[in-house]
Amino acid sequence: MFYQLLMFFFIYGFIGWCLEVCYNALEQGEWSNRGFLNGTICPIYGVGVVVVLAILEPISDFGPLLFVGGVVLCSALELITGYIMEKVFHQRWWDYSNEKFNIKGYICLKFSLYWGVGVVFVVKLVHPTVQRFVDWIPYEAGLVALTIALLVLAIDLVDTFRTVIGINRELETVHEAALAIRKVSDGISERLFEGTMRAVEEKEELEQKIQESREGLG
């Protein structure tokens, strides 16, 4: 069970990171390697989905209840995480201050509703496929992958917190390893950005062709 939860944490943490990069590309039209870590993971997504699965999967057959539970759980997690990260790092990684019905910019009604819809989508449609994928991976290979992922995450976390706790020179080797992780992460995020913007351009070109066709028929 613990093995599967760890697998889910890393898989959904990676998916969440990819979504953040693509969402920022769509909203801002610019490249950004999202998250507060160097690697290709947003831990809040991994933790969020694991918590949702542990608590809400038993009621997955009741759509409205699953939606409400997703709104409450994800909003609480986002509120607590946002508050703690700002206190520790003196920086915000998201800010809903300009959105209506927000609580100190940490959460807002619009995104809380998005989380509810997202939970229903993940539990009903995405997770069964992820579950089959995890079951398909040989246990020994999964353990090796988890060991590597945990090592990379540990290096990333230590490097991220080293400035907070005031240790610099003693962890120079860790910092160099974190820079290598960041280089890989930047490369993947750049490809995601380029793919997202290419999809947007193709969509606009298709819409223009359809419009021209309609005008020609008119």
PDB file of C-alpha atoms in Angstrom:
ATOM      1  CA  MET A   1       0.000   0.000   0.000  1.00  0.00           C
ATOM      2  CA  PHE A   2       2.806   2.440   0.944  1.00  0.00           C
ATOM      3  CA  TYR A   3       4.598   1.504  -2.281  1.00  0.00           C
ATOM      4  CA  GLN A   4       1.543   2.412  -4.356  1.00  0.00           C
ATOM      5  CA  LEU A   5       0.937   5.685  -2.504  1.00  0.00           C
ATOM      6  CA  LEU A   6       4.535   6.742  -3.200  1.00  0.00           C
ATOM      7  CA  MET A   7       4.109   5.882  -6.857  1.00  0.00           C
ATOM      8  CA  PHE A   8       0.904   7.916  -6.985  1.00  0.00           C
ATOM      9  CA  PHE A   9       2.647  10.835  -5.248  1.00  0.00           C
ATOM     10  CA  PHE A  10       5.395  11.047  -7.864  1.00  0.00           C
ATOM     11  CA  ILE A  11       3.131  10.396 -10.856  1.00  0.00           C
ATOM     12  CA  TYR A  12       0.564  13.029  -9.896  1.00  0.00           C
ATOM     13  CA  GLY A  13       3.260  15.427  -8.710  1.00  0.00           C
ATOM     14  CA  PHE A  14       4.772  15.218 -12.199  1.00  0.00           C
ATOM     15  CA  ILE A  15       1.396  15.558 -13.934  1.00  0.00           C
ATOM     16  CA  GLY A  16       0.625  18.595 -11.770  1.00  0.00           C
ATOM     17  CA  TRP A  17       3.955  20.176 -12.669  1.00  0.00           C
ATOM     18  CA  CYS A  18       3.242  19.651 -16.385  1.00  0.00           C
ATOM     19  CA  LEU A  19      -0.214  21.209 -15.989  1.00  0.00           C
ATOM     20  CA  GLU A  20       1.274  24.226 -14.203  1.00  0.00           C
ATOM     21  CA  VAL A  21       3.785  24.817 -17.009  1.00  0.00           C
ATOM     22  CA  CYS A  22       1.083  24.484 -19.694  1.00  0.00           C
ATOM     23  CA  TYR A  23      -1.404  26.641 -17.766  1.00  0.00           C
ATOM     24  CA  ASN A  24       1.168  29.408 -17.358  1.00  0.00           C
ATOM     25  CA  ALA A  25       1.943  29.214 -21.084  1.00  0.00           C
ATOM     26  CA  LEU A  26      -1.746  29.640 -21.908  1.00  0.00           C
ATOM     27  CA  GLU A  27      -2.372  32.392 -19.355  1.00  0.00           C
ATOM     28  CA  GLN A  28       0.846  34.404 -19.686  1.00  0.00           C
ATOM     29  CA  GLY A  29       2.114  33.328 -23.090  1.00  0.00           C
ATOM     30  CA  GLU A  30       5.595  32.876 -21.648  1.00  0.00           C
ATOM     31  CA  TRP A  31       7.861  30.057 -20.516  1.00  0.00           C
ATOM     32  CA  SER A  32       8.210  29.328 -16.820  1.00  0.00           C
ATOM     33  CA  ASN A  33       9.523  26.345 -14.865  1.00  0.00           C
ATOM     34  CA  ARG A  34       6.768  26.145 -12.282  1.00  0.00           C
ATOM     35  CA  GLY A  35       6.992  25.109  -8.646  1.00  0.00           C
ATOM     36  CA  PHE A  36       9.412  25.913  -5.843  1.00  0.00           C
ATOM     37  CA  LEU A  37      11.667  22.908  -6.466  1.00  0.00           C
ATOM     38  CA  ASN A  38      14.225  22.383  -9.213  1.00  0.00           C
ATOM     39  CA  GLY A  39      12.823  19.076 -10.433  1.00  0.00           C
ATOM     40  CA  THR A  40       9.810  18.101 -12.481  1.00  0.00           C
ATOM     41  CA  ILE A  41       7.412  17.790  -9.576  1.00  0.00           C
ATOM     42  CA  CYS A  42       4.876  19.901  -7.692  1.00  0.00           C
ATOM     43  CA  PRO A  43       4.558  18.066  -4.367  1.00  0.00           C
ATOM     44  CA  ILE A  44       1.243  19.733  -3.511  1.00  0.00           C
ATOM     45  CA  TYR A  45      -0.405  17.868  -6.399  1.00  0.00           C
ATOM     46  CA  GLY A  46       1.101  14.552  -5.354  1.00  0.00           C
ATOM     47  CA  VAL A  47       0.094  15.023  -1.726  1.00  0.00           C
ATOM     48  CA  GLY A  48      -3.313  16.342  -2.743  1.00  0.00           C
ATOM     49  CA  VAL A  49      -4.229  13.382  -4.918  1.00  0.00           C
ATOM     50  CA  VAL A  50      -2.947  10.861  -2.362  1.00  0.00           C
ATOM     51  CA  VAL A  51      -5.053  12.518   0.353  1.00  0.00           C
ATOM     52  CA  VAL A  52      -8.070  12.643  -1.957  1.00  0.00           C
ATOM     53  CA  LEU A  53      -7.707   8.962  -2.865  1.00  0.00           C
ATOM     54  CA  ALA A  54      -7.289   7.910   0.754  1.00  0.00           C
ATOM     55  CA  ILE A  55     -10.338   9.841   1.953  1.00  0.00           C
ATOM     56  CA  LEU A  56     -12.684  10.192  -1.002  1.00  0.00           C
ATOM     57  CA  GLU A  57     -12.175   7.066  -3.129  1.00  0.00           C
ATOM     58  CA  PRO A  58     -14.662   5.089  -0.975  1.00  0.00           C
ATOM     59  CA  ILE A  59     -17.399   7.551  -2.041  1.00  0.00           C
ATOM     60  CA  SER A  60     -16.279   7.755  -5.680  1.00  0.00           C
ATOM     61  CA  ASP A  61     -19.639   6.379  -6.861  1.00  0.00           C
ATOM     62  CA  PHE A  62     -21.417   9.453  -5.473  1.00  0.00           C
ATOM     63  CA  GLY A  63     -20.455  12.226  -7.906  1.00  0.00           C
ATOM     64  CA  PRO A  64     -21.906  15.266  -6.067  1.00  0.00           C
ATOM     65  CA  LEU A  65     -20.425  14.161  -2.748  1.00  0.00           C
ATOM     66  CA  LEU A  66     -17.079  13.497  -4.432  1.00  0.00           C
ATOM     67  CA  PHE A  67     -17.176  16.998  -5.932  1.00  0.00           C
ATOM     68  CA  VAL A  68     -17.937  18.686  -2.588  1.00  0.00           C
ATOM     69  CA  GLY A  69     -15.274  16.627  -0.836  1.00  0.00           C
ATOM     70  CA  GLY A  70     -12.756  17.624  -3.506  1.00  0.00           C
ATOM     71  CA  VAL A  71     -13.580  21.305  -3.072  1.00  0.00           C
ATOM     72  CA  VAL A  72     -13.163  21.131   0.704  1.00  0.00           C
ATOM     73  CA  LEU A  73     -10.046  18.947   0.835  1.00  0.00           C
ATOM     74  CA  CYS A  74      -8.114  20.665  -1.961  1.00  0.00           C
ATOM     75  CA  SER A  75      -9.008  24.149  -0.723  1.00  0.00           C
ATOM     76  CA  ALA A  76      -7.857  23.264   2.801  1.00  0.00           C
ATOM     77  CA  LEU A  77      -4.605  21.805   1.456  1.00  0.00           C
ATOM     78  CA  GLU A  78      -3.984  24.846  -0.761  1.00  0.00           C
ATOM     79  CA  LEU A  79      -4.721  27.251   2.094  1.00  0.00           C
ATOM     80  CA  ILE A  80      -2.431  25.487   4.584  1.00  0.00           C
ATOM     81  CA  THR A  81       0.369  24.967   2.051  1.00  0.00           C
ATOM     82  CA  GLY A  82       0.234  28.542   0.785  1.00  0.00           C
ATOM     83  CA  TYR A  83       0.346  29.963   4.303  1.00  0.00           C
ATOM     84  CA  ILE A  84       3.260  27.749   5.428  1.00  0.00           C
ATOM     85  CA  MET A  85       5.311  28.353   2.271  1.00  0.00           C
ATOM     86  CA  GLU A  86       4.938  32.104   2.570  1.00  0.00           C
ATOM     87  CA  LYS A  87       6.007  32.033   6.215  1.00  0.00           C
ATOM     88  CA  VAL A  88       9.020  29.808   5.479  1.00  0.00           C
ATOM     89  CA  PHE A  89      10.211  31.258   2.146  1.00  0.00           C
ATOM     90  CA  HIS A  90       8.689  34.766   2.390  1.00  0.00           C
ATOM     91  CA  GLN A  91       7.367  34.276  -1.128  1.00  0.00           C
ATOM     92  CA  ARG A  92       4.100  33.296  -2.798  1.00  0.00           C
ATOM     93  CA  TRP A  93       3.930  30.753  -5.598  1.00  0.00           C
ATOM     94  CA  TRP A  94       0.286  31.632  -6.305  1.00  0.00           C
ATOM     95  CA  ASP A  95      -1.867  34.595  -5.381  1.00  0.00           C
ATOM     96  CA  TYR A  96      -5.640  34.846  -5.871  1.00  0.00           C
ATOM     97  CA  SER A  97      -5.927  38.339  -4.407  1.00  0.00           C
ATOM     98  CA  ASN A  98      -7.415  39.634  -7.655  1.00  0.00           C
ATOM     99  CA  GLU A  99     -10.050  36.903  -7.757  1.00  0.00           C
ATOM    100  CA  LYS A 100     -13.492  37.285  -6.195  1.00  0.00           C
ATOM    101  CA  PHE A 101     -14.301  35.499  -2.929  1.00  0.00           C
ATOM    102  CA  ASN A 102     -10.697  34.803  -1.963  1.00  0.00           C
ATOM    103  CA  ILE A 103      -9.208  34.218   1.475  1.00  0.00           C
ATOM    104  CA  LYS A 104      -6.042  36.316   1.819  1.00  0.00           C
ATOM    105  CA  GLY A 105      -5.087  35.317  -1.719  1.00  0.00           C
ATOM    106  CA  TYR A 106      -4.373  31.703  -0.731  1.00  0.00           C
ATOM    107  CA  ILE A 107      -7.620  30.254  -2.067  1.00  0.00           C
ATOM    108  CA  CYS A 108     -10.595  31.553  -4.035  1.00  0.00           C
ATOM    109  CA  LEU A 109     -14.016  30.269  -4.996  1.00  0.00           C
ATOM    110  CA  LYS A 110     -13.247  29.879  -8.718  1.00  0.00           C
ATOM    111  CA  PHE A 111     -10.219  27.661  -8.244  1.00  0.00           C
ATOM    112  CA  SER A 112     -11.836  25.760  -5.388  1.00  0.00           C
ATOM    113  CA  LEU A 113     -14.608  24.802  -7.809  1.00  0.00           C
ATOM    114  CA  TYR A 114     -11.954  23.883 -10.372  1.00  0.00           C
ATOM    115  CA  TRP A 115     -10.368  21.573  -7.809  1.00  0.00           C
ATOM    116  CA  GLY A 116     -13.729  19.911  -7.204  1.00  0.00           C
ATOM    117  CA  VAL A 117     -14.188  19.243 -10.916  1.00  0.00           C
ATOM    118  CA  GLY A 118     -10.561  18.118 -11.138  1.00  0.00           C
ATOM    119  CA  VAL A 119     -11.025  15.615  -8.306  1.00  0.00           C
ATOM    120  CA  VAL A 120     -14.054  14.052 -10.008  1.00  0.00           C
ATOM    121  CA  PHE A 121     -12.125  13.887 -13.299  1.00  0.00           C
ATOM    122  CA  VAL A 122      -9.030  12.339 -11.698  1.00  0.00           C
ATOM    123  CA  VAL A 123     -10.830   9.794  -9.505  1.00  0.00           C
ATOM    124  CA  LYS A 124     -13.328   8.748 -12.171  1.00  0.00           C
ATOM    125  CA  LEU A 125     -11.258   8.867 -15.358  1.00  0.00           C
ATOM    126  CA  VAL A 126      -7.531   9.362 -14.770  1.00  0.00           C
ATOM    127  CA  HIS A 127      -6.777   7.249 -11.713  1.00  0.00           C
ATOM    128  CA  PRO A 128      -8.037   3.904 -13.070  1.00  0.00           C
ATOM    129  CA  THR A 129      -5.468   4.215 -15.882  1.00  0.00           C
ATOM    130  CA  VAL A 130      -2.723   5.289 -13.455  1.00  0.00           C
ATOM    131  CA  GLN A 131      -3.634   2.368 -11.185  1.00  0.00           C
ATOM    132  CA  ARG A 132      -3.313  -0.095 -14.073  1.00  0.00           C
ATOM    133  CA  PHE A 133       0.019   1.473 -15.047  1.00  0.00           C
ATOM    134  CA  VAL A 134       1.404   1.100 -11.514  1.00  0.00           C
ATOM    135  CA  ASP A 135       0.144  -2.495 -11.323  1.00  0.00           C
ATOM    136  CA  TRP A 136       1.805  -3.226 -14.680  1.00  0.00           C
ATOM    137  CA  ILE A 137       5.264  -2.081 -13.507  1.00  0.00           C
ATOM    138  CA  PRO A 138       7.288  -5.023 -12.084  1.00  0.00           C
ATOM    139  CA  TYR A 139       7.674  -4.537  -8.333  1.00  0.00           C
ATOM    140  CA  GLU A 140      11.483  -4.643  -8.409  1.00  0.00           C
ATOM    141  CA  ALA A 141      11.634  -2.081 -11.227  1.00  0.00           C
ATOM    142  CA  GLY A 142       9.175   0.093  -9.315  1.00  0.00           C
ATOM    143  CA  LEU A 143      11.371  -0.019  -6.220  1.00  0.00           C
ATOM    144  CA  VAL A 144      14.401   1.068  -8.237  1.00  0.00           C
ATOM    145  CA  ALA A 145      12.426   3.927  -9.822  1.00  0.00           C
ATOM    146  CA  LEU A 146      11.116   5.036  -6.420  1.00  0.00           C
ATOM    147  CA  THR A 147      14.603   4.927  -4.891  1.00  0.00           C
ATOM    148  CA  ILE A 148      15.966   7.164  -7.646  1.00  0.00           C
ATOM    149  CA  ALA A 149      12.962   9.510  -7.432  1.00  0.00           C
ATOM    150  CA  LEU A 150      13.282   9.780  -3.643  1.00  0.00           C
ATOM    151  CA  LEU A 151      17.016  10.492  -3.917  1.00  0.00           C
ATOM    152  CA  VAL A 152      16.425  13.229  -6.501  1.00  0.00           C
ATOM    153  CA  LEU A 153      13.641  14.717  -4.375  1.00  0.00           C
ATOM    154  CA  ALA A 154      15.836  14.636  -1.254  1.00  0.00           C
ATOM    155  CA  ILE A 155      18.652  16.474  -3.071  1.00  0.00           C
ATOM    156  CA  ASP A 156      16.147  18.988  -4.397  1.00  0.00           C
ATOM    157  CA  LEU A 157      14.602  19.609  -0.975  1.00  0.00           C
ATOM    158  CA  VAL A 158      17.959  19.965   0.782  1.00  0.00           C
ATOM    159  CA  ASP A 159      19.165  22.458  -1.823  1.00  0.00           C
ATOM    160  CA  THR A 160      15.903  24.417  -1.595  1.00  0.00           C
ATOM    161  CA  PHE A 161      16.028  24.654   2.188  1.00  0.00           C
ATOM    162  CA  ARG A 162      19.761  25.210   2.538  1.00  0.00           C
ATOM    163  CA  THR A 163      19.477  28.985   2.221  1.00  0.00           C
ATOM    164  CA  VAL A 164      16.647  28.999   4.751  1.00  0.00           C
ATOM    165  CA  ILE A 165      18.720  27.190   7.378  1.00  0.00           C
ATOM    166  CA  GLY A 166      21.892  29.123   6.525  1.00  0.00           C
ATOM    167  CA  ILE A 167      24.077  26.319   5.187  1.00  0.00           C
ATOM    168  CA  ASN A 168      25.861  27.067   1.914  1.00  0.00           C
ATOM    169  CA  ARG A 169      29.449  25.937   1.435  1.00  0.00           C
ATOM    170  CA  GLU A 170      28.979  22.645   3.258  1.00  0.00           C
ATOM    171  CA  LEU A 171      26.347  21.609   0.713  1.00  0.00           C
ATOM    172  CA  GLU A 172      28.037  22.752  -2.490  1.00  0.00           C
ATOM    173  CA  THR A 173      27.970  19.203  -3.907  1.00  0.00           C
ATOM    174  CA  VAL A 174      24.245  19.013  -3.271  1.00  0.00           C
ATOM    175  CA  HIS A 175      23.775  22.364  -4.973  1.00  0.00           C
ATOM    176  CA  GLU A 176      25.675  21.183  -8.055  1.00  0.00           C
ATOM    177  CA  ALA A 177      23.459  18.093  -8.221  1.00  0.00           C
ATOM    178  CA  ALA A 178      20.382  20.318  -7.867  1.00  0.00           C
ATOM    179  CA  LEU A 179      21.591  22.482 -10.768  1.00  0.00           C
ATOM    180  CA  ALA A 180      21.820  19.358 -12.925  1.00  0.00           C
ATOM    181  CA  ILE A 181      18.257  18.471 -11.910  1.00  0.00           C
ATOM    182  CA  ARG A 182      17.172  22.005 -12.795  1.00  0.00           C
ATOM    183  CA  LYS A 183      18.791  21.756 -16.220  1.00  0.00           C
ATOM    184  CA  VAL A 184      16.786  18.629 -17.029  1.00  0.00           C
ATOM    185  CA  SER A 185      13.630  20.215 -15.623  1.00  0.00           C
ATOM    186  CA  ASP A 186      14.119  23.374 -17.688  1.00  0.00           C
ATOM    187  CA  GLY A 187      14.548  21.313 -20.841  1.00  0.00           C
ATOM    188  CA  ILE A 188      11.300  19.418 -20.275  1.00  0.00           C
ATOM    189  CA  SER A 189       9.370  22.550 -19.331  1.00  0.00           C
ATOM    190  CA  GLU A 190      10.616  24.364 -22.454  1.00  0.00           C
ATOM    191  CA  ARG A 191       9.348  21.507 -24.616  1.00  0.00           C
ATOM    192  CA  LEU A 192       5.983  21.610 -22.828  1.00  0.00           C
ATOM    193  CA  PHE A 193       5.786  25.359 -23.398  1.00  0.00           C
ATOM    194  CA  GLU A 194       6.650  25.037 -27.071  1.00  0.00           C
ATOM    195  CA  GLY A 195       4.122  22.230 -27.520  1.00  0.00           C
ATOM    196  CA  THR A 196       1.398  24.236 -25.786  1.00  0.00           C
ATOM    197  CA  MET A 197       2.017  27.355 -27.843  1.00  0.00           C
ATOM    198  CA  ARG A 198       2.161  25.285 -31.031  1.00  0.00           C
ATOM    199  CA  ALA A 199      -1.216  23.754 -30.173  1.00  0.00           C
ATOM    200  CA  VAL A 200      -2.654  27.234 -29.580  1.00  0.00           C
ATOM    201  CA  GLU A 201      -1.335  28.446 -32.949  1.00  0.00           C
ATOM    202  CA  GLU A 202      -2.734  25.410 -34.751  1.00  0.00           C
ATOM    203  CA  LYS A 203      -6.102  25.931 -33.073  1.00  0.00           C
ATOM    204  CA  GLU A 204      -6.169  29.590 -34.163  1.00  0.00           C
ATOM    205  CA  GLU A 205      -5.177  28.648 -37.729  1.00  0.00           C
ATOM    206  CA  LEU A 206      -7.923  26.015 -37.852  1.00  0.00           C
ATOM    207  CA  GLU A 207     -10.504  28.495 -36.569  1.00  0.00           C
ATOM    208  CA  GLN A 208      -9.375  31.021 -39.199  1.00  0.00           C
ATOM    209  CA  LYS A 209      -9.685  28.449 -41.996  1.00  0.00           C
ATOM    210  CA  ILE A 210     -13.171  27.482 -40.809  1.00  0.00           C
ATOM    211  CA  GLN A 211     -14.153  31.147 -40.708  1.00  0.00           C
ATOM    212  CA  GLU A 212     -12.780  31.721 -44.226  1.00  0.00           C
ATOM    213  CA  SER A 213     -14.650  28.650 -45.464  1.00  0.00           C
ATOM    214  CA  ARG A 214     -17.908  29.948 -43.983  1.00  0.00           C
ATOM    215  CA  GLU A 215     -17.363  33.355 -45.560  1.00  0.00           C
ATOM    216  CA  GLY A 216     -16.664  31.679 -48.926  1.00  0.00           C
ATOM    217  CA  LEU A 217     -19.869  29.670 -48.715  1.00  0.00           C
ATOM    218  CA  GLY A 218     -21.784  32.807 -47.734  1.00  0.00           C
TER     219      GLY A 218
END
